[in-house]
PDB file of C-alpha atoms in Angstrom:
ATOM      1  CA  GLY A   6     -27.842 -29.122 -19.782  1.00 78.00           C
ATOM      2  CA  TYR A   7     -26.467 -27.572 -16.608  1.00 77.00           C
ATOM      3  CA  SER A   8     -26.361 -24.121 -18.192  1.00 78.00           C
ATOM      4  CA  HIS A   9     -30.049 -24.531 -19.063  1.00 78.00           C
ATOM      5  CA  LEU A  10     -30.838 -25.475 -15.446  1.00 79.00           C
ATOM      6  CA  LEU A  11     -28.789 -22.519 -14.256  1.00 79.00           C
ATOM      7  CA  LEU A  12     -30.886 -20.136 -16.346  1.00 77.00           C
ATOM      8  CA  GLU A  13     -34.150 -21.765 -15.289  1.00 78.00           C
ATOM      9  CA  ASP A  14     -33.513 -21.866 -11.539  1.00 77.00           C
ATOM     10  CA  TYR A  15     -30.996 -19.122 -10.803  1.00 74.00           C
ATOM     11  CA  ALA A  16     -31.374 -16.475 -13.513  1.00 77.00           C
ATOM     12  CA  GLU A  17     -32.917 -13.990 -11.070  1.00 80.00           C
ATOM     13  CA  LYS A  18     -29.956 -14.369  -8.714  1.00 81.00           C
ATOM     14  CA  LEU A  19     -27.425 -13.566 -11.435  1.00 81.00           C
ATOM     15  CA  ASN A  20     -26.504 -10.004 -12.280  1.00 84.00           C
ATOM     16  CA  GLU A  21     -26.544  -8.741 -15.872  1.00 84.00           C
ATOM     17  CA  GLU A  22     -22.966  -9.846 -16.519  1.00 85.00           C
ATOM     18  CA  GLY A  23     -23.614 -13.329 -15.099  1.00 82.00           C
ATOM     19  CA  GLN A  24     -26.693 -13.765 -17.287  1.00 81.00           C
ATOM     20  CA  PHE A  25     -24.669 -12.666 -20.311  1.00 84.00           C
ATOM     21  CA  PHE A  26     -22.025 -15.316 -19.551  1.00 83.00           C
ATOM     22  CA  VAL A  27     -24.618 -18.089 -19.241  1.00 83.00           C
ATOM     23  CA  HIS A  28     -26.387 -17.040 -22.455  1.00 82.00           C
ATOM     24  CA  THR A  29     -23.016 -17.073 -24.229  1.00 82.00           C
ATOM     25  CA  ILE A  30     -22.375 -20.613 -22.992  1.00 84.00           C
ATOM     26  CA  ARG A  31     -25.844 -21.666 -24.219  1.00 82.00           C
ATOM     27  CA  GLN A  32     -25.264 -20.197 -27.670  1.00 78.00           C
ATOM     28  CA  ALA A  33     -21.845 -21.830 -27.958  1.00 79.00           C
ATOM     29  CA  THR A  34     -23.144 -25.270 -26.965  1.00 81.00           C
ATOM     30  CA  GLN A  35     -26.056 -25.012 -29.393  1.00 78.00           C
ATOM     31  CA  GLN A  36     -23.636 -24.063 -32.173  1.00 75.00           C
ATOM     32  CA  MET A  37     -21.445 -27.021 -31.250  1.00 80.00           C
ATOM     33  CA  LYS A  38     -24.447 -29.366 -31.307  1.00 80.00           C
ATOM     34  CA  GLN A  39     -25.351 -28.154 -34.804  1.00 73.00           C
ATOM     35  CA  LEU A  40     -21.762 -28.613 -35.935  1.00 74.00           C
ATOM     36  CA  ILE A  41     -21.675 -32.194 -34.618  1.00 79.00           C
ATOM     37  CA  ASP A  42     -25.028 -32.991 -36.282  1.00 77.00           C
ATOM     38  CA  ASP A  43     -23.792 -31.613 -39.617  1.00 73.00           C
ATOM     39  CA  LEU A  44     -20.487 -33.494 -39.393  1.00 76.00           C
ATOM     40  CA  LEU A  45     -22.379 -36.709 -38.669  1.00 78.00           C
ATOM     41  CA  ALA A  46     -24.623 -36.079 -41.685  1.00 77.00           C
ATOM     42  CA  TYR A  47     -21.539 -35.514 -43.864  1.00 69.00           C
ATOM     43  CA  SER A  48     -19.875 -38.664 -42.535  1.00 75.00           C
ATOM     44  CA  ARG A  49     -22.995 -40.837 -42.902  1.00 77.00           C
ATOM     45  CA  MET A  50     -23.456 -39.722 -46.490  1.00 74.00           C
ATOM     46  CA  GLN A  51     -19.870 -40.707 -47.358  1.00 73.00           C
ATOM     47  CA  ARG A  52     -20.243 -44.159 -45.782  1.00 76.00           C
ATOM     48  CA  ARG A  53     -23.769 -44.886 -47.024  1.00 77.00           C
ATOM     49  CA  GLU A  54     -24.013 -47.476 -49.785  1.00 81.00           C
ATOM     50  CA  LEU A  55     -25.031 -45.741 -52.992  1.00 81.00           C
ATOM     51  CA  SER A  56     -28.415 -46.863 -54.316  1.00 86.00           C
ATOM     52  CA  ILE A  57     -29.427 -45.117 -57.533  1.00 90.00           C
ATOM     53  CA  LYS A  58     -33.150 -45.215 -58.298  1.00 92.00           C
ATOM     54  CA  ILE A  59     -35.659 -43.417 -60.483  1.00 94.00           C
ATOM     55  CA  VAL A  60     -36.738 -40.309 -58.548  1.00 94.00           C
ATOM     56  CA  ASN A  61     -39.368 -37.678 -59.289  1.00 95.00           C
ATOM     57  CA  PRO A  62     -37.754 -34.329 -58.280  1.00 93.00           C
ATOM     58  CA  GLN A  63     -41.120 -32.542 -58.321  1.00 93.00           C
ATOM     59  CA  LEU A  64     -42.441 -34.780 -55.542  1.00 93.00           C
ATOM     60  CA  LEU A  65     -39.253 -34.282 -53.502  1.00 92.00           C
ATOM     61  CA  VAL A  66     -39.572 -30.499 -53.775  1.00 93.00           C
ATOM     62  CA  GLU A  67     -43.242 -30.591 -52.756  1.00 93.00           C
ATOM     63  CA  GLN A  68     -42.355 -32.611 -49.645  1.00 92.00           C
ATOM     64  CA  LEU A  69     -39.545 -30.212 -48.695  1.00 92.00           C
ATOM     65  CA  LEU A  70     -41.768 -27.157 -49.159  1.00 93.00           C
ATOM     66  CA  ALA A  71     -44.469 -28.750 -47.000  1.00 92.00           C
ATOM     67  CA  GLU A  72     -41.903 -29.101 -44.188  1.00 90.00           C
ATOM     68  CA  ARG A  73     -41.075 -25.389 -44.383  1.00 90.00           C
ATOM     69  CA  THR A  74     -44.468 -23.819 -45.079  1.00 90.00           C
ATOM     70  CA  ALA A  75     -44.749 -22.136 -41.664  1.00 89.00           C
ATOM     71  CA  GLU A  76     -41.206 -20.739 -41.817  1.00 88.00           C
ATOM     72  CA  MET A  77     -41.658 -19.299 -45.307  1.00 90.00           C
ATOM     73  CA  GLU A  78     -45.048 -17.812 -44.476  1.00 90.00           C
ATOM     74  CA  ALA A  79     -43.582 -16.167 -41.367  1.00 89.00           C
ATOM     75  CA  GLN A  80     -40.899 -14.503 -43.518  1.00 89.00           C
ATOM     76  CA  GLY A  81     -43.372 -13.587 -46.258  1.00 92.00           C
ATOM     77  CA  ILE A  82     -41.420 -15.576 -48.865  1.00 92.00           C
ATOM     78  CA  LYS A  83     -43.046 -15.998 -52.255  1.00 93.00           C
ATOM     79  CA  ILE A  84     -42.229 -19.360 -53.817  1.00 93.00           C
ATOM     80  CA  GLU A  85     -42.397 -20.377 -57.477  1.00 94.00           C
ATOM     81  CA  VAL A  86     -41.903 -23.969 -58.630  1.00 94.00           C
ATOM     82  CA  ASN A  87     -41.492 -25.131 -62.216  1.00 93.00           C
ATOM     83  CA  ILE A  88     -39.735 -28.468 -62.707  1.00 92.00           C
ATOM     84  CA  PRO A  89     -40.124 -30.054 -66.158  1.00 90.00           C
ATOM     85  CA  CYS A  90     -38.171 -33.235 -65.331  1.00 90.00           C
ATOM     86  CA  SER A  91     -40.322 -36.084 -64.040  1.00 89.00           C
ATOM     87  CA  ALA A  92     -37.677 -38.797 -63.608  1.00 92.00           C
ATOM     88  CA  VAL A  93     -33.975 -38.644 -62.765  1.00 94.00           C
ATOM     89  CA  ALA A  94     -31.450 -41.293 -61.765  1.00 93.00           C
ATOM     90  CA  ALA A  95     -30.494 -40.411 -58.203  1.00 93.00           C
ATOM     91  CA  GLU A  96     -30.158 -41.548 -54.636  1.00 91.00           C
ATOM     92  CA  THR A  97     -33.469 -40.515 -53.093  1.00 92.00           C
ATOM     93  CA  GLU A  98     -32.057 -39.525 -49.706  1.00 90.00           C
ATOM     94  CA  GLY A  99     -29.033 -37.827 -51.259  1.00 91.00           C
ATOM     95  CA  LEU A 100     -31.068 -35.712 -53.690  1.00 94.00           C
ATOM     96  CA  ALA A 101     -33.518 -34.787 -50.934  1.00 92.00           C
ATOM     97  CA  GLN A 102     -30.596 -33.650 -48.773  1.00 91.00           C
ATOM     98  CA  VAL A 103     -29.175 -31.571 -51.634  1.00 93.00           C
ATOM     99  CA  LEU A 104     -32.483 -29.820 -52.323  1.00 95.00           C
ATOM    100  CA  ARG A 105     -33.155 -29.343 -48.602  1.00 92.00           C
ATOM    101  CA  ASN A 106     -29.784 -27.676 -48.024  1.00 91.00           C
ATOM    102  CA  LEU A 107     -30.175 -25.401 -51.048  1.00 94.00           C
ATOM    103  CA  LEU A 108     -33.699 -24.411 -49.993  1.00 94.00           C
ATOM    104  CA  ASP A 109     -32.559 -23.748 -46.421  1.00 89.00           C
ATOM    105  CA  ASN A 110     -29.764 -21.527 -47.757  1.00 89.00           C
ATOM    106  CA  ALA A 111     -32.188 -19.577 -49.931  1.00 91.00           C
ATOM    107  CA  ILE A 112     -34.531 -19.025 -46.968  1.00 90.00           C
ATOM    108  CA  LYS A 113     -31.689 -18.005 -44.651  1.00 87.00           C
ATOM    109  CA  PHE A 114     -30.037 -15.516 -46.979  1.00 85.00           C
ATOM    110  CA  SER A 115     -33.342 -13.936 -48.024  1.00 85.00           C
ATOM    111  CA  CYS A 116     -34.466 -13.088 -44.497  1.00 79.00           C
ATOM    112  CA  ASP A 117     -33.440  -9.406 -44.655  1.00 80.00           C
ATOM    113  CA  VAL A 118     -34.753  -8.405 -48.084  1.00 86.00           C
ATOM    114  CA  PRO A 119     -38.085  -6.536 -48.253  1.00 88.00           C
ATOM    115  CA  ASP A 120     -39.756  -8.815 -50.820  1.00 91.00           C
ATOM    116  CA  PRO A 121     -38.140 -12.274 -50.506  1.00 92.00           C
ATOM    117  CA  ARG A 122     -38.688 -14.618 -53.452  1.00 94.00           C
ATOM    118  CA  ILE A 123     -37.439 -18.120 -54.148  1.00 95.00           C
ATOM    119  CA  GLU A 124     -37.685 -19.926 -57.467  1.00 95.00           C
ATOM    120  CA  ILE A 125     -37.172 -23.669 -57.799  1.00 96.00           C
ATOM    121  CA  GLY A 126     -36.951 -24.412 -61.493  1.00 95.00           C
ATOM    122  CA  GLY A 127     -35.389 -26.693 -64.037  1.00 94.00           C
ATOM    123  CA  ARG A 128     -34.793 -27.553 -67.630  1.00 93.00           C
ATOM    124  CA  SER A 129     -34.802 -30.890 -69.406  1.00 92.00           C
ATOM    125  CA  GLU A 130     -31.832 -31.653 -71.623  1.00 90.00           C
ATOM    126  CA  GLU A 131     -30.935 -34.647 -73.773  1.00 89.00           C
ATOM    127  CA  LYS A 132     -29.218 -36.709 -71.083  1.00 91.00           C
ATOM    128  CA  ASN A 133     -29.459 -34.582 -67.953  1.00 94.00           C
ATOM    129  CA  CYS A 134     -31.899 -32.584 -65.913  1.00 95.00           C
ATOM    130  CA  THR A 135     -30.689 -29.255 -64.545  1.00 95.00           C
ATOM    131  CA  LEU A 136     -32.464 -27.966 -61.453  1.00 96.00           C
ATOM    132  CA  TRP A 137     -31.891 -24.669 -59.698  1.00 96.00           C
ATOM    133  CA  VAL A 138     -32.803 -22.837 -56.521  1.00 96.00           C
ATOM    134  CA  LYS A 139     -32.798 -19.072 -57.000  1.00 96.00           C
ATOM    135  CA  ASP A 140     -33.240 -16.366 -54.369  1.00 94.00           C
ATOM    136  CA  ASN A 141     -33.077 -12.565 -54.256  1.00 93.00           C
ATOM    137  CA  GLY A 142     -31.099 -12.420 -51.023  1.00 89.00           C
ATOM    138  CA  VAL A 143     -27.696 -11.027 -50.086  1.00 86.00           C
ATOM    139  CA  GLY A 144     -25.726 -12.989 -52.695  1.00 84.00           C
ATOM    140  CA  PHE A 145     -21.934 -13.371 -52.705  1.00 84.00           C
ATOM    141  CA  ASP A 146     -18.864 -12.504 -54.740  1.00 81.00           C
ATOM    142  CA  ILE A 147     -18.497 -15.095 -57.513  1.00 83.00           C
ATOM    143  CA  LYS A 148     -14.711 -15.155 -57.041  1.00 82.00           C
ATOM    144  CA  TYR A 149     -15.401 -17.271 -53.937  1.00 74.00           C
ATOM    145  CA  HIS A 150     -17.417 -19.799 -55.975  1.00 78.00           C
ATOM    146  CA  ASP A 151     -15.177 -22.824 -55.336  1.00 78.00           C
ATOM    147  CA  ARG A 152     -14.585 -21.933 -51.703  1.00 81.00           C
ATOM    148  CA  ILE A 153     -18.257 -22.107 -50.713  1.00 83.00           C
ATOM    149  CA  PHE A 154     -18.389 -25.832 -51.515  1.00 82.00           C
ATOM    150  CA  GLU A 155     -15.487 -26.645 -49.187  1.00 80.00           C
ATOM    151  CA  ILE A 156     -16.161 -27.875 -45.679  1.00 74.00           C
ATOM    152  CA  PHE A 157     -16.158 -25.208 -42.916  1.00 63.00           C
ATOM    153  CA  GLN A 158     -15.948 -22.340 -45.438  1.00 66.00           C
ATOM    154  CA  ARG A 159     -18.293 -19.391 -44.883  1.00 65.00           C
ATOM    155  CA  LEU A 160     -18.645 -15.989 -46.551  1.00 60.00           C
ATOM    156  CA  HIS A 161     -21.019 -14.404 -44.027  1.00 59.00           C
ATOM    157  CA  SER A 162     -20.811 -13.968 -40.261  1.00 53.00           C
ATOM    158  CA  THR A 163     -22.476 -16.550 -38.017  1.00 59.00           C
ATOM    159  CA  GLU A 164     -23.963 -13.743 -35.918  1.00 57.00           C
ATOM    160  CA  LYS A 165     -26.179 -12.604 -38.791  1.00 61.00           C
ATOM    161  CA  TYR A 166     -26.542 -15.861 -40.711  1.00 59.00           C
ATOM    162  CA  PRO A 167     -26.138 -18.921 -38.452  1.00 61.00           C
ATOM    163  CA  GLY A 168     -24.538 -22.023 -39.892  1.00 62.00           C
ATOM    164  CA  THR A 169     -21.587 -24.379 -39.706  1.00 65.00           C
ATOM    165  CA  GLY A 170     -20.126 -24.167 -43.216  1.00 71.00           C
ATOM    166  CA  ILE A 171     -20.939 -27.807 -43.962  1.00 81.00           C
ATOM    167  CA  GLY A 172     -24.267 -27.597 -45.812  1.00 83.00           C
ATOM    168  CA  LEU A 173     -22.852 -26.806 -49.264  1.00 87.00           C
ATOM    169  CA  ALA A 174     -19.996 -29.274 -48.762  1.00 87.00           C
ATOM    170  CA  ILE A 175     -22.667 -31.952 -48.284  1.00 88.00           C
ATOM    171  CA  VAL A 176     -24.364 -30.765 -51.482  1.00 90.00           C
ATOM    172  CA  SER A 177     -21.108 -31.026 -53.443  1.00 90.00           C
ATOM    173  CA  LYS A 178     -20.219 -34.453 -52.064  1.00 89.00           C
ATOM    174  CA  ALA A 179     -23.720 -35.834 -52.674  1.00 90.00           C
ATOM    175  CA  MET A 180     -23.779 -34.628 -56.285  1.00 93.00           C
ATOM    176  CA  LYS A 181     -20.398 -36.236 -57.017  1.00 91.00           C
ATOM    177  CA  ARG A 182     -21.668 -39.522 -55.569  1.00 89.00           C
ATOM    178  CA  MET A 183     -24.681 -39.393 -57.894  1.00 91.00           C
ATOM    179  CA  HIS A 184     -22.530 -38.630 -60.972  1.00 90.00           C
ATOM    180  CA  GLY A 185     -23.888 -35.097 -61.115  1.00 92.00           C
ATOM    181  CA  ARG A 186     -22.466 -31.669 -60.421  1.00 93.00           C
ATOM    182  CA  VAL A 187     -23.287 -28.393 -58.669  1.00 94.00           C
ATOM    183  CA  TRP A 188     -22.340 -24.787 -59.362  1.00 94.00           C
ATOM    184  CA  ALA A 189     -23.583 -21.308 -58.527  1.00 92.00           C
ATOM    185  CA  GLU A 190     -24.001 -17.824 -59.968  1.00 92.00           C
ATOM    186  CA  SER A 191     -24.301 -14.717 -57.825  1.00 89.00           C
ATOM    187  CA  LYS A 192     -23.517 -11.055 -57.263  1.00 88.00           C
ATOM    188  CA  PRO A 193     -23.406  -9.276 -53.892  1.00 87.00           C
ATOM    189  CA  GLY A 194     -26.829  -7.814 -53.124  1.00 86.00           C
ATOM    190  CA  GLU A 195     -28.445  -9.460 -56.159  1.00 87.00           C
ATOM    191  CA  GLY A 196     -29.255 -12.916 -54.852  1.00 90.00           C
ATOM    192  CA  ALA A 197     -27.850 -16.287 -55.855  1.00 92.00           C
ATOM    193  CA  VAL A 198     -28.707 -19.241 -58.074  1.00 95.00           C
ATOM    194  CA  PHE A 199     -27.502 -22.740 -57.246  1.00 95.00           C
ATOM    195  CA  PHE A 200     -27.653 -25.272 -60.074  1.00 97.00           C
ATOM    196  CA  ILE A 201     -27.474 -29.048 -59.892  1.00 96.00           C
ATOM    197  CA  GLU A 202     -27.155 -31.338 -62.896  1.00 95.00           C
ATOM    198  CA  ILE A 203     -28.351 -34.921 -62.542  1.00 95.00           C
ATOM    199  CA  PRO A 204     -28.655 -37.729 -65.135  1.00 93.00           C
ATOM    200  CA  LYS A 205     -32.144 -38.314 -66.500  1.00 92.00           C
ATOM    201  CA  ALA A 206     -33.581 -41.742 -65.758  1.00 86.00           C
ATOM    202  CA  GLU A 207     -33.872 -42.829 -69.389  1.00 74.00           C
ATOM    203  CA  ALA A 208     -30.289 -41.758 -70.133  1.00 59.00           C
ATOM    204  CA  ALA A 209     -28.966 -43.698 -67.134  1.00 58.00           C
ATOM    205  CA  ILE A 210     -30.935 -46.828 -68.109  1.00 56.00           C
ATOM    206  CA  SER A 211     -29.684 -46.597 -71.692  1.00 52.00           C
ATOM    207  CA  LYS A 212     -26.081 -46.216 -70.524  1.00 58.00           C
ATOM    208  CA  LYS A 213     -26.435 -49.224 -68.211  1.00 51.00           C
ATOM    209  CA  ASN A 214     -27.881 -51.375 -71.008  1.00 49.00           C
ATOM    210  CA  ASN A 215     -24.974 -50.447 -73.285  1.00 47.00           C
ATOM    211  CA  PHE A 216     -22.553 -51.981 -70.788  1.00 35.00           C
ATOM    212  CA  THR A 217     -24.523 -55.190 -70.270  1.00 39.00           C
TER     213      THR A 217
END
């Protein structure tokens, strides 16, 4: 707060080096704020009582895309959505957080490609629904697959791609809570695909009835 006031009221009195110092302080505090917010989100998700309900993933995706329409239009991102599953057994808030984080990642890592495209698709299987978020961005080396789902782990510099290294850890933790899983496929310079597998609603209901 004080660094913001300093820039507002005294920027003209500071030389170039002084302004650089204050801007550095501002960037560091903003990064720290984001880190705290992400840690709180991770902590709240772990403590939250799990409430599995029947969720329509298509509606969740439509809501998330509506929140990011302006951002995607500004970057010229072409979006394609094709989700065949109409009902899964999931925690509504948890699944929304998973899809939001994966979409945010796809937007972030596609910002430098000339023709950015994101595909949100899925396939219906006997007991599960597999959804994916695919982009044509910078990608990553698949040998780091497990590392990217660990907290604080990053494969790209924060200067070029801001972030705290918690988003995918939240995705992994949320999917485990919902009895699902997450994995990724990628090559450097060829984009990435993040998959999530979640129980279908009818399969979950059938399993529950078998134990009652």
